[in-house]
Amino acid sequence: MAQPSLKISLQTLKRNRPLFMLCIGALCVLISTFAVSASSLFYVRYVLNDTGLFTVLVLVQNLVGTVASAPLVPGMVARIGKKNTFLIGALLGTCGYLLFFWVSVWSLPVALVALAIASIGQGVTMTVMWALEADTVEYGEYLTGVRIEGLTYSLFSFTRKCGQAIGGSIPAFILGLSGYIAKSGANAGSYYGHPHINCLSTLRILCYWHSLLSGFIRSRIKNSKKSWFEIDNRKKVQQQLISDITN
């Protein structure tokens, strides 16, 4: 099949609404994840008063979520499907962050457990997100007959990078608005109510929002089996035509 022109590719991309919804969901996930990561140093320095715990916090946020979620995803997808797995991961992440929101200043062990739960939920969500992205490629081909996986993956990756950048900057903006002064011990105690809690409040809203978006994706691709079957039939017909011409 000839390479589609840029105009045709953009028209195909424009009609793929589940892809745009998934991109917005990915933006929310990455903003929430990187907002928490960026505020971790402030949390251990001014709330826990122990910067030595920063390494522990980073390991819980990154290593635990990756190691624990990776083996869970294949089984969950096989049992309940990709969209439901995405929703469960989003719900688990939301519950973990809400628990961390309430107990992080009172009990460090419970806060670490809550952060681990949230990390696992985020890991599940971000892992299955790539499988959903592949489905949007198939969905676009089903609608238009044009397959543009390169452009689709590019848009999705660009959206993820935007989420990382925005999420990493959120704590800085909140700190600036709260009147934070670096190395000022006199104000440290009052800052817990500004950057950390506000960051987690924003994160909670984002988690709910991307859960709703994933539900929209599920409703838009509810006839996926029919779509994949039709695409497979098209490919078989194309292969048969090529075989007839060459022979």
Coordinates of N, CA and C in Angstrom, one line a residue:
M1 N 0.8 -1.2 0.0 CA 0.0 0.0 0.0 C 0.9 1.2 0.0
A2 N 0.5 2.2 -0.8 CA 1.3 3.5 -0.9 C 1.2 4.2 0.4
Q3 N 2.3 5.0 0.7 CA 2.4 5.8 1.9 C 1.3 6.9 1.8
P4 N 0.5 7.0 2.8 CA -0.6 8.1 2.7 C 0.1 9.5 2.8
S5 N -0.5 10.5 2.2 CA 0.0 11.8 2.2 C -0.2 12.4 3.6
L6 N 0.4 13.5 3.9 CA 0.3 14.2 5.2 C -1.1 14.7 5.4
K7 N -1.8 15.1 4.3 CA -3.2 15.6 4.5 C -4.1 14.4 4.9
I8 N -3.9 13.3 4.2 CA -4.8 12.1 4.5 C -4.5 11.6 5.9
S9 N -3.2 11.6 6.3 CA -2.8 11.2 7.7 C -3.4 12.1 8.7
L10 N -3.4 13.4 8.5 CA -4.0 14.3 9.5 C -5.5 14.2 9.6
Q11 N -6.1 13.9 8.4 CA -7.6 13.7 8.5 C -7.9 12.4 9.2
T12 N -7.1 11.4 9.0 CA -7.3 10.1 9.8 C -7.1 10.4 11.3
L13 N -6.1 11.1 11.6 CA -5.8 11.4 13.0 C -7.0 12.2 13.6
K14 N -7.5 13.2 12.9 CA -8.6 14.0 13.4 C -9.8 13.2 13.7
R15 N -10.1 12.2 13.0 CA -11.3 11.4 13.2 C -11.1 10.4 14.4
N16 N -9.9 10.2 14.9 CA -9.7 9.2 15.9 C -9.9 9.8 17.3
R17 N -11.1 10.0 17.7 CA -11.4 10.6 19.0 C -10.9 9.8 20.2
P18 N -11.0 8.4 20.2 CA -10.4 7.7 21.3 C -8.9 8.0 21.5
L19 N -8.2 8.2 20.4 CA -6.8 8.6 20.6 C -6.6 9.9 21.4
F20 N -7.4 10.9 21.0 CA -7.3 12.2 21.7 C -7.7 12.0 23.2
M21 N -8.7 11.2 23.5 CA -9.1 11.0 24.8 C -8.0 10.3 25.6
L22 N -7.4 9.3 25.0 CA -6.3 8.6 25.6 C -5.1 9.6 25.9
C23 N -4.9 10.4 24.9 CA -3.8 11.4 25.1 C -4.1 12.3 26.3
I24 N -5.3 12.8 26.4 CA -5.7 13.6 27.6 C -5.5 12.8 28.9
G25 N -6.0 11.6 28.9 CA -5.8 10.7 30.0 C -4.3 10.5 30.4
A26 N -3.5 10.3 29.4 CA -2.0 10.2 29.6 C -1.4 11.4 30.2
L27 N -1.9 12.6 29.7 CA -1.5 13.9 30.2 C -1.8 14.0 31.7
C28 N -3.0 13.6 32.1 CA -3.3 13.6 33.5 C -2.5 12.7 34.3
V29 N -2.3 11.5 33.8 CA -1.5 10.5 34.6 C -0.1 11.0 34.8
L30 N 0.6 11.5 33.7 CA 2.0 12.0 33.8 C 2.1 13.2 34.6
I31 N 1.1 14.1 34.5 CA 1.1 15.3 35.4 C 1.1 14.9 36.9
S32 N 0.2 14.0 37.2 CA 0.1 13.6 38.6 C 1.3 12.9 39.1
T33 N 1.9 12.0 38.3 CA 3.0 11.3 38.7 C 4.2 12.2 38.9
F34 N 4.5 13.1 38.0 CA 5.7 13.9 38.1 C 5.5 15.1 39.1
A35 N 4.3 15.5 39.3 CA 4.0 16.5 40.4 C 4.4 15.9 41.7
V36 N 4.0 14.7 42.0 CA 4.4 14.1 43.3 C 5.9 13.9 43.4
S37 N 6.5 13.4 42.3 CA 7.9 13.1 42.3 C 8.7 14.4 42.6
A38 N 8.3 15.5 41.9 CA 9.0 16.8 42.0 C 8.8 17.4 43.4
S39 N 7.7 17.1 44.2 CA 7.5 17.6 45.5 C 8.1 16.7 46.6
S40 N 8.7 15.6 46.2 CA 9.2 14.7 47.2 C 10.3 15.2 48.1
L41 N 11.2 16.0 47.5 CA 12.3 16.5 48.2 C 11.9 17.6 49.2
F42 N 10.9 18.4 48.8 CA 10.3 19.3 49.8 C 9.7 18.6 51.0
Y43 N 9.0 17.5 50.7 CA 8.3 16.7 51.7 C 9.3 16.2 52.7
V44 N 10.3 15.5 52.3 CA 11.3 14.9 53.2 C 12.1 16.0 54.0
R45 N 12.3 17.1 53.4 CA 13.1 18.2 54.0 C 12.3 19.0 55.0
Y46 N 11.1 19.4 54.7 CA 10.4 20.4 55.5 C 9.3 19.7 56.3
V47 N 8.8 18.6 55.9 CA 7.7 17.9 56.6 C 8.3 16.8 57.5
L48 N 9.2 16.0 57.0 CA 9.8 14.9 57.7 C 11.1 15.3 58.4
N49 N 11.6 16.4 58.0 CA 12.9 16.9 58.5 C 14.0 15.9 58.5
D50 N 14.1 15.1 57.4 CA 15.1 14.1 57.2 C 15.3 13.9 55.7
T51 N 16.3 14.5 55.2 CA 16.6 14.4 53.7 C 17.1 13.0 53.4
G52 N 17.6 12.3 54.4 CA 18.0 10.9 54.2 C 17.0 10.0 53.7
L53 N 15.7 10.3 53.9 CA 14.6 9.5 53.5 C 14.2 9.7 52.1
F54 N 14.9 10.7 51.4 CA 14.5 11.0 50.0 C 14.7 9.7 49.1
T55 N 15.9 9.0 49.4 CA 16.2 7.8 48.6 C 15.1 6.8 48.8
V56 N 14.6 6.6 50.0 CA 13.6 5.6 50.3 C 12.3 6.0 49.6
L57 N 12.0 7.3 49.6 CA 10.7 7.7 48.9 C 10.8 7.5 47.4
V58 N 11.9 7.8 46.8 CA 12.1 7.6 45.4 C 12.0 6.1 45.0
L59 N 12.6 5.3 45.8 CA 12.6 3.8 45.6 C 11.1 3.3 45.6
V60 N 10.4 3.8 46.6 CA 9.0 3.4 46.8 C 8.2 3.9 45.6
Q61 N 8.4 5.1 45.2 CA 7.6 5.7 44.1 C 7.9 5.0 42.7
N62 N 9.2 4.7 42.5 CA 9.6 4.2 41.2 C 9.7 2.7 41.1
L63 N 10.6 2.1 42.0 CA 10.9 0.7 42.0 C 9.7 -0.2 42.3
V64 N 9.0 0.1 43.4 CA 7.9 -0.7 43.9 C 6.8 -0.8 42.8
G65 N 6.5 0.4 42.3 CA 5.4 0.4 41.3 C 5.7 -0.4 40.0
T66 N 7.0 -0.2 39.6 CA 7.4 -1.0 38.4 C 7.5 -2.5 38.6
V67 N 8.1 -2.9 39.7 CA 8.3 -4.3 39.9 C 7.0 -5.0 40.2
A68 N 6.1 -4.3 41.0 CA 4.9 -5.0 41.4 C 3.8 -5.0 40.3
S69 N 3.8 -3.9 39.5 CA 2.7 -3.8 38.5 C 3.0 -4.6 37.2
A70 N 4.3 -4.7 36.8 CA 4.6 -5.4 35.6 C 4.0 -6.8 35.5
P71 N 4.2 -7.7 36.6 CA 3.6 -9.0 36.5 C 2.1 -9.1 36.6
L72 N 1.5 -8.0 37.2 CA 0.1 -8.0 37.4 C -0.7 -7.7 36.1
V73 N -0.2 -6.9 35.2 CA -0.9 -6.4 34.1 C -1.3 -7.5 33.1
P74 N -0.5 -8.5 32.7 CA -0.9 -9.5 31.7 C -2.1 -10.3 32.2
G75 N -2.1 -10.7 33.5 CA -3.2 -11.5 34.0 C -4.5 -10.7 34.1
M76 N -4.3 -9.4 34.5 CA -5.5 -8.5 34.6 C -6.1 -8.3 33.3
V77 N -5.3 -8.1 32.3 CA -5.8 -7.8 30.9 C -6.5 -9.1 30.4
A78 N -5.9 -10.2 30.7 CA -6.5 -11.5 30.2 C -7.9 -11.7 30.8
R79 N -8.1 -11.3 32.1 CA -9.3 -11.6 32.8 C -10.4 -10.5 32.6
I80 N -10.0 -9.3 32.7 CA -11.0 -8.2 32.7 C -10.9 -7.2 31.5
G81 N -9.8 -7.4 30.7 CA -9.7 -6.5 29.5 C -8.8 -5.3 29.8
K82 N -8.4 -4.7 28.7 CA -7.4 -3.6 28.9 C -8.1 -2.3 29.5
K83 N -9.3 -2.0 29.0 CA -10.0 -0.8 29.5 C -10.3 -0.9 31.0
N84 N -10.8 -2.1 31.5 CA -11.1 -2.2 32.9 C -9.8 -2.2 33.7
T85 N -8.7 -2.8 33.2 CA -7.4 -2.8 33.9 C -7.0 -1.3 34.1
F86 N -7.1 -0.5 33.0 CA -6.8 0.9 33.1 C -7.6 1.6 34.2
L87 N -8.9 1.3 34.3 CA -9.7 1.9 35.3 C -9.3 1.5 36.7
I88 N -9.0 0.2 36.9 CA -8.7 -0.3 38.2 C -7.3 0.3 38.6
G89 N -6.4 0.4 37.7 CA -5.1 1.1 38.0 C -5.3 2.5 38.4
A90 N -6.2 3.2 37.7 CA -6.5 4.6 38.1 C -7.2 4.8 39.4
L91 N -8.1 3.8 39.7 CA -8.8 3.9 41.0 C -7.8 3.5 42.2
L92 N -6.9 2.6 41.9 CA -5.9 2.2 42.9 C -5.0 3.3 43.2
G93 N -4.5 4.0 42.1 CA -3.6 5.2 42.3 C -4.3 6.3 43.1
T94 N -5.6 6.5 42.7 CA -6.3 7.6 43.4 C -6.5 7.3 44.9
C95 N -6.8 6.0 45.2 CA -7.0 5.7 46.7 C -5.7 5.8 47.4
G96 N -4.6 5.3 46.8 CA -3.3 5.4 47.4 C -2.9 6.9 47.7
Y97 N -3.1 7.7 46.7 CA -2.7 9.1 46.9 C -3.6 9.8 47.9
L98 N -4.9 9.5 48.0 CA -5.8 10.0 49.0 C -5.3 9.6 50.4
L99 N -5.0 8.3 50.5 CA -4.5 7.9 51.8 C -3.2 8.6 52.2
F100 N -2.3 8.8 51.2 CA -1.1 9.5 51.5 C -1.4 10.9 51.9
F101 N -2.3 11.5 51.2 CA -2.8 12.9 51.5 C -3.1 13.1 53.0
W102 N -3.8 12.1 53.6 CA -4.3 12.2 54.9 C -3.3 11.8 56.0
V103 N -2.4 10.9 55.7 CA -1.5 10.3 56.8 C -0.1 10.7 56.6
S104 N 0.3 11.3 55.5 CA 1.7 11.6 55.3 C 2.4 12.4 56.4
V105 N 1.7 13.2 57.0 CA 2.3 14.1 58.1 C 2.3 13.4 59.4
W106 N 1.5 12.3 59.6 CA 1.3 11.7 60.9 C 2.1 10.4 61.1
S107 N 2.2 9.6 60.0 CA 2.8 8.3 60.2 C 3.6 8.0 58.9
L108 N 4.9 7.9 59.1 CA 5.7 7.6 57.9 C 5.5 6.2 57.3
P109 N 5.5 5.2 58.2 CA 5.3 3.8 57.6 C 4.0 3.7 56.8
V110 N 2.9 4.3 57.3 CA 1.6 4.2 56.6 C 1.7 5.1 55.4
A111 N 2.4 6.2 55.4 CA 2.6 7.0 54.3 C 3.3 6.3 53.2
L112 N 4.3 5.5 53.5 CA 5.1 4.8 52.5 C 4.3 3.7 51.9
V113 N 3.4 3.0 52.7 CA 2.5 2.0 52.2 C 1.5 2.6 51.2
A114 N 1.0 3.8 51.6 CA 0.0 4.5 50.7 C 0.7 4.9 49.4
L115 N 1.9 5.3 49.5 CA 2.7 5.7 48.3 C 3.0 4.5 47.4
A116 N 3.2 3.4 48.1 CA 3.5 2.1 47.3 C 2.2 1.7 46.6
I117 N 1.1 1.8 47.3 CA -0.2 1.4 46.6 C -0.5 2.4 45.4
A118 N -0.3 3.6 45.6 CA -0.5 4.6 44.5 C 0.5 4.3 43.4
S119 N 1.7 4.0 43.7 CA 2.7 3.7 42.7 C 2.4 2.5 41.9
I120 N 1.8 1.4 42.5 CA 1.4 0.3 41.8 C 0.2 0.6 40.9
G121 N -0.7 1.4 41.4 CA -1.9 1.8 40.5 C -1.4 2.6 39.3
Q122 N -0.5 3.5 39.5 CA 0.0 4.3 38.4 C 0.8 3.4 37.4
G123 N 1.6 2.4 38.0 CA 2.3 1.5 37.1 C 1.4 0.7 36.2
V124 N 0.3 0.2 36.8 CA -0.7 -0.6 36.0 C -1.2 0.3 34.9
T125 N -1.6 1.5 35.3 CA -2.2 2.5 34.3 C -1.3 2.8 33.2
M126 N 0.0 3.1 33.5 CA 0.9 3.5 32.5 C 1.4 2.4 31.6
T127 N 1.3 1.1 32.1 CA 1.7 0.0 31.4 C 0.6 -0.4 30.3
V128 N -0.6 -0.4 30.8 CA -1.7 -0.8 29.9 C -2.1 0.3 28.9
M129 N -1.6 1.5 29.2 CA -1.8 2.7 28.3 C -1.3 2.4 26.9
W130 N -0.1 1.8 26.9 CA 0.5 1.5 25.6 C -0.3 0.5 24.7
A131 N -0.9 -0.5 25.4 CA -1.8 -1.4 24.7 C -3.0 -0.7 24.2
L132 N -3.6 0.2 25.0 CA -4.7 1.0 24.5 C -4.3 1.9 23.3
E133 N -3.1 2.4 23.3 CA -2.7 3.2 22.2 C -2.6 2.4 20.9
A134 N -2.2 1.2 21.0 CA -2.2 0.3 19.9 C -3.6 0.0 19.3
D135 N -4.5 0.0 20.3 CA -5.9 -0.2 19.8 C -6.4 1.0 19.1
T136 N -6.0 2.2 19.4 CA -6.4 3.4 18.7 C -5.9 3.4 17.3
V137 N -4.7 2.8 17.1 CA -4.2 2.7 15.7 C -5.1 1.8 14.9
E138 N -5.5 0.7 15.4 CA -6.5 -0.2 14.7 C -7.8 0.5 14.5
Y139 N -8.2 1.2 15.5 CA -9.5 1.9 15.4 C -9.5 3.0 14.3
G140 N -8.4 3.7 14.2 CA -8.2 4.7 13.1 C -8.3 4.0 11.7
E141 N -7.6 2.8 11.6 CA -7.6 2.1 10.4 C -9.0 1.6 10.1
Y142 N -9.8 1.2 11.1 CA -11.1 0.7 10.9 C -12.0 1.8 10.4
L143 N -11.8 3.0 10.9 CA -12.7 4.1 10.4 C -12.4 4.6 9.0
T144 N -11.1 4.6 8.7 CA -10.7 5.3 7.4 C -10.1 4.4 6.4
G145 N -9.6 3.2 6.9 CA -8.8 2.3 6.0 C -7.4 2.7 5.8
V146 N -7.0 3.8 6.5 CA -5.6 4.2 6.5 C -4.9 4.0 7.8
R147 N -3.7 3.3 7.8 CA -3.0 3.0 9.0 C -1.8 3.9 9.2
I148 N -1.8 4.7 10.3 CA -0.8 5.7 10.5 C -0.2 5.5 11.9
E149 N 0.3 4.3 12.2 CA 0.9 4.1 13.5 C 2.0 5.0 13.9
G150 N 2.8 5.4 12.9 CA 3.9 6.3 13.2 C 3.5 7.7 13.8
L151 N 2.5 8.3 13.1 CA 2.0 9.6 13.5 C 1.2 9.4 14.8
T152 N 0.5 8.3 15.0 CA -0.3 8.1 16.2 C 0.7 8.0 17.4
Y153 N 1.7 7.2 17.3 CA 2.7 7.0 18.4 C 3.4 8.4 18.6
S154 N 3.7 9.1 17.6 CA 4.4 10.4 17.8 C 3.5 11.4 18.6
L155 N 2.2 11.5 18.3 CA 1.3 12.3 19.1 C 1.2 11.9 20.5
F156 N 1.1 10.6 20.7 CA 1.0 10.0 22.0 C 2.3 10.3 22.9
S157 N 3.4 10.1 22.3 CA 4.7 10.3 23.0 C 4.9 11.8 23.3
F158 N 4.5 12.7 22.3 CA 4.6 14.1 22.6 C 3.7 14.5 23.8
T159 N 2.5 14.0 23.8 CA 1.6 14.3 24.9 C 2.2 13.9 26.2
R160 N 2.8 12.7 26.3 CA 3.5 12.2 27.5 C 4.6 13.2 28.0
K161 N 5.4 13.6 27.0 CA 6.5 14.5 27.4 C 5.9 15.9 27.9
C162 N 4.8 16.3 27.4 CA 4.1 17.5 27.9 C 3.7 17.3 29.3
G163 N 3.1 16.1 29.6 CA 2.6 15.8 30.9 C 3.8 15.8 31.9
Q164 N 4.9 15.2 31.5 CA 6.1 15.2 32.4 C 6.6 16.6 32.7
A165 N 6.6 17.5 31.7 CA 7.1 18.8 31.9 C 6.1 19.6 32.8
I166 N 4.8 19.5 32.5 CA 3.8 20.3 33.3 C 3.8 19.8 34.8
G167 N 3.8 18.5 34.9 CA 3.8 17.9 36.3 C 5.0 18.3 37.1
G168 N 6.2 18.3 36.5 CA 7.4 18.7 37.2 C 7.4 20.1 37.6
S169 N 6.7 21.0 36.9 CA 6.7 22.4 37.2 C 5.6 22.8 38.2
I170 N 4.6 22.0 38.4 CA 3.5 22.4 39.3 C 4.0 22.7 40.7
P171 N 4.8 21.9 41.4 CA 5.2 22.2 42.7 C 6.0 23.6 42.8
A172 N 6.7 23.9 41.7 CA 7.5 25.1 41.7 C 6.5 26.3 41.7
F173 N 5.5 26.2 40.9 CA 4.5 27.3 40.8 C 3.8 27.5 42.2
I174 N 3.4 26.4 42.8 CA 2.7 26.4 44.1 C 3.6 27.0 45.2
L175 N 4.9 26.6 45.1 CA 5.8 27.2 46.1 C 6.0 28.7 45.9
G176 N 6.1 29.1 44.7 CA 6.2 30.5 44.4 C 5.0 31.3 44.9
L177 N 3.8 30.8 44.6 CA 2.5 31.4 45.0 C 2.4 31.5 46.5
S178 N 2.9 30.5 47.2 CA 2.8 30.4 48.7 C 3.8 31.3 49.4
G179 N 4.7 31.9 48.7 CA 5.6 32.8 49.3 C 6.8 32.1 49.9
Y180 N 7.1 30.9 49.3 CA 8.2 30.1 49.8 C 9.6 30.9 49.7
I181 N 10.4 30.8 50.7 CA 11.8 31.4 50.7 C 12.7 30.3 51.0
A182 N 13.6 30.0 50.0 CA 14.6 28.9 50.2 C 15.4 29.1 51.4
K183 N 15.7 28.0 52.1 CA 16.6 28.0 53.3 C 16.1 28.9 54.4
S184 N 14.8 29.1 54.5 CA 14.2 29.9 55.5 C 13.5 28.9 56.5
G185 N 14.1 28.6 57.6 CA 13.5 27.6 58.5 C 12.3 28.2 59.2
A186 N 12.2 29.5 59.3 CA 11.1 30.1 60.0 C 9.7 29.8 59.3
N187 N 9.7 29.6 58.0 CA 8.5 29.4 57.3 C 8.2 28.0 57.0
A188 N 9.1 27.1 57.2 CA 9.0 25.7 56.7 C 7.8 25.0 57.2
G189 N 7.4 25.2 58.5 CA 6.3 24.5 59.0 C 5.0 24.8 58.3
S190 N 4.8 26.1 58.0 CA 3.5 26.5 57.4 C 3.4 26.1 55.9
Y191 N 4.5 25.7 55.3 CA 4.5 25.4 53.9 C 3.8 24.0 53.5
Y192 N 3.7 23.2 54.6 CA 3.0 21.9 54.3 C 1.6 22.1 53.8
G193 N 0.9 23.1 54.2 CA -0.4 23.4 53.8 C -0.5 23.9 52.4
H194 N 0.6 24.3 51.8 CA 0.6 24.9 50.4 C 1.0 24.0 49.3
P195 N 2.3 23.7 49.2 CA 2.7 22.9 48.0 C 2.4 21.5 48.0
H196 N 2.5 20.8 49.2 CA 2.3 19.4 49.2 C 0.9 19.0 49.1
I197 N 0.1 19.6 50.0 CA -1.4 19.3 50.0 C -2.0 19.8 48.7
N198 N -1.7 21.0 48.2 CA -2.3 21.5 47.0 C -1.9 20.6 45.8
C199 N -0.7 20.2 45.8 CA -0.2 19.3 44.7 C -1.0 18.0 44.7
L200 N -1.2 17.4 45.9 CA -1.9 16.2 46.0 C -3.4 16.4 45.7
S201 N -4.0 17.5 46.0 CA -5.4 17.8 45.7 C -5.5 17.9 44.2
T202 N -4.6 18.6 43.5 CA -4.6 18.6 42.1 C -4.5 17.2 41.5
L203 N -3.6 16.4 42.1 CA -3.4 15.1 41.6 C -4.7 14.2 41.7
R204 N -5.4 14.4 42.8 CA -6.6 13.6 43.1 C -7.6 13.9 42.0
I205 N -7.8 15.2 41.6 CA -8.7 15.6 40.6 C -8.3 15.0 39.3
L206 N -7.0 15.0 39.0 CA -6.5 14.5 37.7 C -6.7 13.0 37.6
C207 N -6.6 12.3 38.7 CA -6.8 10.8 38.7 C -8.3 10.5 38.4
Y208 N -9.2 11.2 39.0 CA -10.6 11.1 38.7 C -10.9 11.4 37.3
W209 N -10.3 12.5 36.8 CA -10.5 12.9 35.4 C -10.1 11.9 34.4
H210 N -8.8 11.3 34.6 CA -8.4 10.4 33.6 C -9.1 9.1 33.7
S211 N -9.7 8.8 34.9 CA -10.6 7.6 35.0 C -11.9 7.8 34.2
L212 N -12.4 9.0 34.2 CA -13.6 9.3 33.4 C -13.3 9.2 31.9
L213 N -12.1 9.7 31.6 CA -11.7 9.7 30.2 C -11.5 8.3 29.7
S214 N -11.0 7.4 30.5 CA -10.8 6.0 30.1 C -12.1 5.3 29.9
G215 N -13.1 5.7 30.7 CA -14.5 5.2 30.5 C -15.0 5.6 29.2
F216 N -14.7 6.8 28.8 CA -15.1 7.3 27.5 C -14.5 6.5 26.4
I217 N -13.2 6.2 26.5 CA -12.5 5.3 25.6 C -13.2 4.0 25.5
R218 N -13.5 3.4 26.6 CA -14.2 2.1 26.6 C -15.5 2.1 25.8
S219 N -16.3 3.2 26.0 CA -17.5 3.2 25.3 C -17.3 3.5 23.8
R220 N -16.2 4.1 23.4 CA -16.0 4.4 22.0 C -15.5 3.2 21.2
I221 N -14.9 2.3 21.9 CA -14.3 1.1 21.2 C -15.0 -0.2 21.7
K222 N -16.3 -0.1 22.0 CA -17.0 -1.2 22.6 C -17.2 -2.3 21.5
N223 N -17.2 -2.0 20.2 CA -17.3 -3.0 19.2 C -16.0 -3.3 18.6
S224 N -15.0 -3.5 19.5 CA -13.6 -3.7 18.9 C -13.5 -5.0 18.2
K225 N -14.1 -6.0 18.7 CA -14.0 -7.3 18.0 C -14.5 -7.2 16.5
K226 N -15.6 -6.5 16.3 CA -16.1 -6.3 15.0 C -15.1 -5.5 14.1
S227 N -14.5 -4.5 14.8 CA -13.5 -3.7 14.1 C -12.3 -4.5 13.6
W228 N -11.7 -5.3 14.6 CA -10.5 -6.1 14.2 C -10.9 -7.1 13.2
F229 N -12.1 -7.7 13.2 CA -12.5 -8.7 12.2 C -12.6 -8.1 10.8
E230 N -13.1 -6.9 10.8 CA -13.3 -6.2 9.5 C -11.9 -5.8 8.9
I231 N -11.0 -5.3 9.8 CA -9.6 -5.0 9.3 C -8.9 -6.2 8.8
D232 N -9.1 -7.3 9.5 CA -8.4 -8.6 9.1 C -8.9 -9.0 7.7
N233 N -10.3 -8.9 7.5 CA -10.8 -9.2 6.2 C -10.3 -8.3 5.1
R234 N -10.2 -7.0 5.4 CA -9.6 -6.1 4.4 C -8.2 -6.5 4.0
K235 N -7.4 -6.9 5.0 CA -6.0 -7.3 4.7 C -6.0 -8.5 3.9
K236 N -6.8 -9.5 4.1 CA -6.9 -10.7 3.4 C -7.3 -10.4 1.9
V237 N -8.2 -9.5 1.7 CA -8.6 -9.2 0.4 C -7.5 -8.5 -0.4
Q238 N -6.8 -7.6 0.3 CA -5.7 -6.9 -0.3 C -4.5 -7.9 -0.7
Q239 N -4.3 -8.8 0.2 CA -3.2 -9.8 -0.1 C -3.6 -10.7 -1.3
Q240 N -4.9 -11.1 -1.3 CA -5.4 -11.9 -2.4 C -5.3 -11.2 -3.8
L241 N -5.6 -9.8 -3.8 CA -5.5 -9.0 -5.0 C -4.0 -8.9 -5.4
I242 N -3.1 -8.7 -4.5 CA -1.7 -8.7 -4.8 C -1.2 -10.0 -5.4
S243 N -1.7 -11.1 -4.8 CA -1.3 -12.4 -5.2 C -1.8 -12.7 -6.6
D244 N -3.1 -12.3 -6.9 CA -3.6 -12.5 -8.3 C -2.9 -11.7 -9.3
I245 N -2.5 -10.4 -9.0 CA -1.8 -9.6 -9.9 C -0.4 -10.1 -10.2
T246 N 0.3 -10.5 -9.2 CA 1.7 -11.0 -9.4 C 1.8 -12.3 -10.0
N247 N 0.7 -13.1 -9.9 CA 0.7 -14.4 -10.5 C 0.1 -14.4 -11.9

